[in-house]
Amino acid sequence: MSAVRMDGKALSAKVRGSILAETEELKKKGVTPGLAVVIVGNDPASEIYVRNKERACEQCGFYSEKYALPEETSQEELLGLIAQLNESPQISGILCQMPVPKHISEQAVIDAIDPRKDVDAFHPVNVGKIMVGNFDFVPCTPAGVMELLDEYQIDPMGKECVVVGRSNIVGKPMAMLLLHRHGTVTICHSRTQDLAEVCRRADILVAAVGKAGFITPDMVKEGAVVIDVGINRNAEGKVCGDVAPEVMDKASYMTPVPGGAGPMTITMLMKNTLKAAKLQHNL
Ligand code: NAP
C-alpha cells in the first residue's frame, strides 16, 4: 500500500489565502504587514529563496523591501542596516537570508534583529521562548511540519517521534514542538548508535539530515508517518529529499519532495510576519 501524500503545496495555498484575508482586515485598521528581506552576496540558491519570499509577500498582500548587498559588505554595514530596519515603522519582520559571507558572524546578525521582528525565530530570546513553550514566533520549517500534521489530523500526543538532525533551524525546534504537543521525542544525529533501530521505533519520523535518500525502508516502521524535510540534489541535479522514495510503500502518510514540507516553510514566514504586525500594533 502506498502512503497518503501530504500535500504541502495545496495546504500552503490555503494558508496563504487565509493570511491574505486577514491582511485585508488589518489594512482596514491602517496596518500593513511589512517584511524586509536582506541578502548578502550572490549565492544562487539564496537568490531563489529570496525571490520566492518576495512572491509570497505579494500573494499575502504584504509590503516588502529587498536589500541585495554585495559580497564585500562589512559586518558593521549589515548590522547598521538591521538597526535601521529595527526602527522602521513599515517593517514588521526582518529576515537576513543565510548563509552570510564568511567574514560576517551569523550569530551577530541574528542577535542584532529586534526579537519582536525576528520572524525566522532564530534570536536567542525567541529560541528561549520556544523552550519554555510560551512563544510568538516558531521557526518556519518545523512550524510548517506541525501545520501539515494538523491538516492530516495526525496528533503527536503519546506517539514515538524521532527527529533525525539537531540543527538550530530544523531539528531542535522540531523536537520541541513535538514535545509541546506531548510526543515522546528522540533526537538523533551523526553520533547516534543503531540509528536504524531508533528510527524503526518512530510512529512519526522526521528526517532533517541533508543527505539524499538517507532514510531507507528498513529504517521505517510499517504504517509510520514520515516527514521529509531534506532538500538535496541528486547526481542528475534533480531535487530530492532525505527519504528514499520506496519508503512511500511502507509509510501511512509521507511528505513528497518537492511539494511537501518545502512550500510550507515560506508560508510560515508569512504567518510569523502577520503575527509580528499584529503584536506591534496590539491587535
Ligand atoms: P544541518 O545543519 O546540516 O544538520 C544536519 C543534521 O543531520 C545534523 O544534526 C547532523 O548531525 C545530522 N546528520 C548528518 N549526517 C548524519 C548521519 N549519518 N546520521 C545521523 N544524523 C546525521 O542541516 P539543516 O539545516 O537542519 O537541514 C537539513 C535538511 O533540511 C537539508 O537538506 C536542508 O536543505 C533541508 N532544509 C529544508 C528546509 C525547508 O524549507 N523545507 C529548511 C531548512 C533546511 P550532527 O549534528 O551530529 O552533525
mmCIF file of N, CA and C in Angstrom, residues 4-12 48-49 52 148 152 226-234 237-245 248 254-265:
data_model
loop_
_atom_site.group_PDB
_atom_site.id
_atom_site.type_symbol
_atom_site.label_atom_id
_atom_site.label_comp_id
_atom_site.label_asym_id
_atom_site.label_seq_id
_atom_site.Cartn_x
_atom_site.Cartn_y
_atom_site.Cartn_z
ATOM 1 N N VAL A 4 -0.343 8.006 1.967
ATOM 2 C CA VAL A 4 -1.049 9.232 1.573
ATOM 3 C C VAL A 4 0.010 10.323 1.436
ATOM 4 N N ARG A 5 0.003 11.025 0.320
ATOM 5 C CA ARG A 5 0.973 12.116 0.118
ATOM 6 C C ARG A 5 0.475 13.367 0.828
ATOM 7 N N MET A 6 1.272 13.894 1.707
ATOM 8 C CA MET A 6 0.874 15.095 2.454
ATOM 9 C C MET A 6 1.215 16.314 1.592
ATOM 10 N N ASP A 7 0.176 16.946 1.079
ATOM 11 C CA ASP A 7 0.328 17.947 0.031
ATOM 12 C C ASP A 7 0.603 19.343 0.616
ATOM 13 N N GLY A 8 1.874 19.667 0.709
ATOM 14 C CA GLY A 8 2.267 20.960 1.271
ATOM 15 C C GLY A 8 1.960 22.119 0.338
ATOM 16 N N LYS A 9 1.880 21.825 -0.949
ATOM 17 C CA LYS A 9 1.592 22.881 -1.923
ATOM 18 C C LYS A 9 0.147 23.361 -1.754
ATOM 19 N N ALA A 10 -0.753 22.379 -1.652
ATOM 20 C CA ALA A 10 -2.173 22.716 -1.508
ATOM 21 C C ALA A 10 -2.424 23.416 -0.170
ATOM 22 N N LEU A 11 -1.833 22.881 0.899
ATOM 23 C CA LEU A 11 -2.052 23.476 2.222
ATOM 24 C C LEU A 11 -1.473 24.889 2.261
ATOM 25 N N SER A 12 -0.336 25.043 1.620
ATOM 26 C CA SER A 12 0.320 26.338 1.562
ATOM 27 C C SER A 12 -0.591 27.374 0.887
ATOM 28 N N ILE A 48 17.103 32.331 -5.157
ATOM 29 C CA ILE A 48 15.806 31.696 -5.450
ATOM 30 C C ILE A 48 14.896 31.822 -4.220
ATOM 31 N N TYR A 49 15.442 31.527 -3.032
ATOM 32 C CA TYR A 49 14.634 31.619 -1.807
ATOM 33 C C TYR A 49 14.096 33.031 -1.626
ATOM 34 N N ASN A 52 11.300 33.776 -3.991
ATOM 35 C CA ASN A 52 10.074 33.102 -3.550
ATOM 36 C C ASN A 52 9.434 33.825 -2.358
ATOM 37 N N LEU A 148 1.156 20.704 8.738
ATOM 38 C CA LEU A 148 0.859 19.539 7.888
ATOM 39 C C LEU A 148 0.281 18.403 8.735
ATOM 40 N N TYR A 152 -3.652 16.828 8.397
ATOM 41 C CA TYR A 152 -3.963 15.412 8.160
ATOM 42 C C TYR A 152 -4.392 14.703 9.450
ATOM 43 N N VAL A 226 5.902 9.719 7.849
ATOM 44 C CA VAL A 226 7.287 10.110 7.542
ATOM 45 C C VAL A 226 7.310 11.522 6.945
ATOM 46 N N ILE A 227 8.017 12.393 7.650
ATOM 47 C CA ILE A 227 8.129 13.792 7.207
ATOM 48 C C ILE A 227 9.540 14.014 6.691
ATOM 49 N N ASP A 228 9.624 14.395 5.437
ATOM 50 C CA ASP A 228 10.921 14.579 4.791
ATOM 51 C C ASP A 228 11.206 16.066 4.627
ATOM 52 N N VAL A 229 12.117 16.570 5.455
ATOM 53 C CA VAL A 229 12.442 17.999 5.407
ATOM 54 C C VAL A 229 13.578 18.275 4.414
ATOM 55 N N GLY A 230 14.310 17.255 4.065
ATOM 56 C CA GLY A 230 15.501 17.420 3.229
ATOM 57 C C GLY A 230 15.238 18.054 1.877
ATOM 58 N N ILE A 231 16.148 18.912 1.477
ATOM 59 C CA ILE A 231 16.133 19.447 0.106
ATOM 60 C C ILE A 231 17.541 19.234 -0.436
ATOM 61 N N ASN A 232 17.686 18.242 -1.270
ATOM 62 C CA ASN A 232 19.007 17.891 -1.805
ATOM 63 C C ASN A 232 18.922 17.804 -3.325
ATOM 64 N N ARG A 233 20.074 17.745 -3.955
ATOM 65 C CA ARG A 233 20.095 17.488 -5.400
ATOM 66 C C ARG A 233 20.811 16.168 -5.633
ATOM 67 N N ASN A 234 20.188 15.307 -6.422
ATOM 68 C CA ASN A 234 20.840 14.021 -6.714
ATOM 69 C C ASN A 234 21.858 14.199 -7.848
ATOM 70 N N GLY A 237 21.025 16.259 -10.689
ATOM 71 C CA GLY A 237 20.651 17.654 -10.401
ATOM 72 C C GLY A 237 19.182 17.809 -10.031
ATOM 73 N N LYS A 238 18.485 16.687 -9.852
ATOM 74 C CA LYS A 238 17.057 16.742 -9.519
ATOM 75 C C LYS A 238 16.890 16.942 -8.003
ATOM 76 N N VAL A 239 15.901 17.761 -7.625
ATOM 77 C CA VAL A 239 15.652 17.993 -6.195
ATOM 78 C C VAL A 239 15.063 16.729 -5.568
ATOM 79 N N CYS A 240 15.647 16.299 -4.464
ATOM 80 C CA CYS A 240 15.101 15.124 -3.776
ATOM 81 C C CYS A 240 15.290 15.273 -2.273
ATOM 82 N N GLY A 241 14.568 14.452 -1.533
ATOM 83 C CA GLY A 241 14.559 14.574 -0.081
ATOM 84 C C GLY A 241 15.589 13.695 0.600
ATOM 85 N N ASP A 242 15.467 13.621 1.923
ATOM 86 C CA ASP A 242 16.338 12.748 2.724
ATOM 87 C C ASP A 242 15.791 11.327 2.792
ATOM 88 N N VAL A 243 14.571 11.148 2.307
ATOM 89 C CA VAL A 243 13.916 9.842 2.437
ATOM 90 C C VAL A 243 13.843 9.187 1.054
ATOM 91 N N ALA A 244 14.254 7.919 0.996
ATOM 92 C CA ALA A 244 14.196 7.193 -0.281
ATOM 93 C C ALA A 244 12.733 7.043 -0.720
ATOM 94 N N PRO A 245 12.442 7.220 -2.004
ATOM 95 C CA PRO A 245 11.053 7.175 -2.475
ATOM 96 C C PRO A 245 10.335 5.862 -2.131
ATOM 97 N N MET A 248 7.634 5.289 0.619
ATOM 98 C CA MET A 248 6.209 5.519 0.331
ATOM 99 C C MET A 248 5.366 4.245 0.508
ATOM 100 N N MET A 254 3.144 10.428 4.059
ATOM 101 C CA MET A 254 4.520 10.884 3.791
ATOM 102 C C MET A 254 4.491 12.197 3.019
ATOM 103 N N THR A 255 5.458 13.064 3.322
ATOM 104 C CA THR A 255 5.557 14.314 2.560
ATOM 105 C C THR A 255 6.438 14.076 1.332
ATOM 106 N N PRO A 256 5.973 14.477 0.149
ATOM 107 C CA PRO A 256 6.828 14.346 -1.037
ATOM 108 C C PRO A 256 7.880 15.462 -1.059
ATOM 109 N N VAL A 257 8.944 15.256 -1.798
ATOM 110 C CA VAL A 257 9.927 16.320 -2.077
ATOM 111 C C VAL A 257 10.152 16.340 -3.578
ATOM 112 N N PRO A 258 9.859 17.450 -4.261
ATOM 113 C CA PRO A 258 9.319 18.694 -3.715
ATOM 114 C C PRO A 258 7.816 18.612 -3.471
ATOM 115 N N GLY A 259 7.264 19.623 -2.814
ATOM 116 C CA GLY A 259 5.807 19.731 -2.673
ATOM 117 C C GLY A 259 5.270 19.332 -1.316
ATOM 118 N N GLY A 260 6.153 19.029 -0.347
ATOM 119 C CA GLY A 260 5.680 18.645 0.997
ATOM 120 C C GLY A 260 6.002 19.725 2.011
ATOM 121 N N ALA A 261 7.067 19.468 2.792
ATOM 122 C CA ALA A 261 7.440 20.424 3.843
ATOM 123 C C ALA A 261 7.953 21.746 3.246
ATOM 124 N N GLY A 262 8.618 21.676 2.104
ATOM 125 C CA GLY A 262 9.248 22.857 1.490
ATOM 126 C C GLY A 262 8.318 24.060 1.326
ATOM 127 N N PRO A 263 7.189 23.898 0.600
ATOM 128 C CA PRO A 263 6.326 25.054 0.370
ATOM 129 C C PRO A 263 5.767 25.653 1.661
ATOM 130 N N MET A 264 5.649 24.834 2.691
ATOM 131 C CA MET A 264 5.084 25.320 3.951
ATOM 132 C C MET A 264 6.019 26.309 4.649
ATOM 133 N N THR A 265 7.326 26.148 4.426
ATOM 134 C CA THR A 265 8.298 26.963 5.163
ATOM 135 C C THR A 265 8.078 28.460 4.915
#
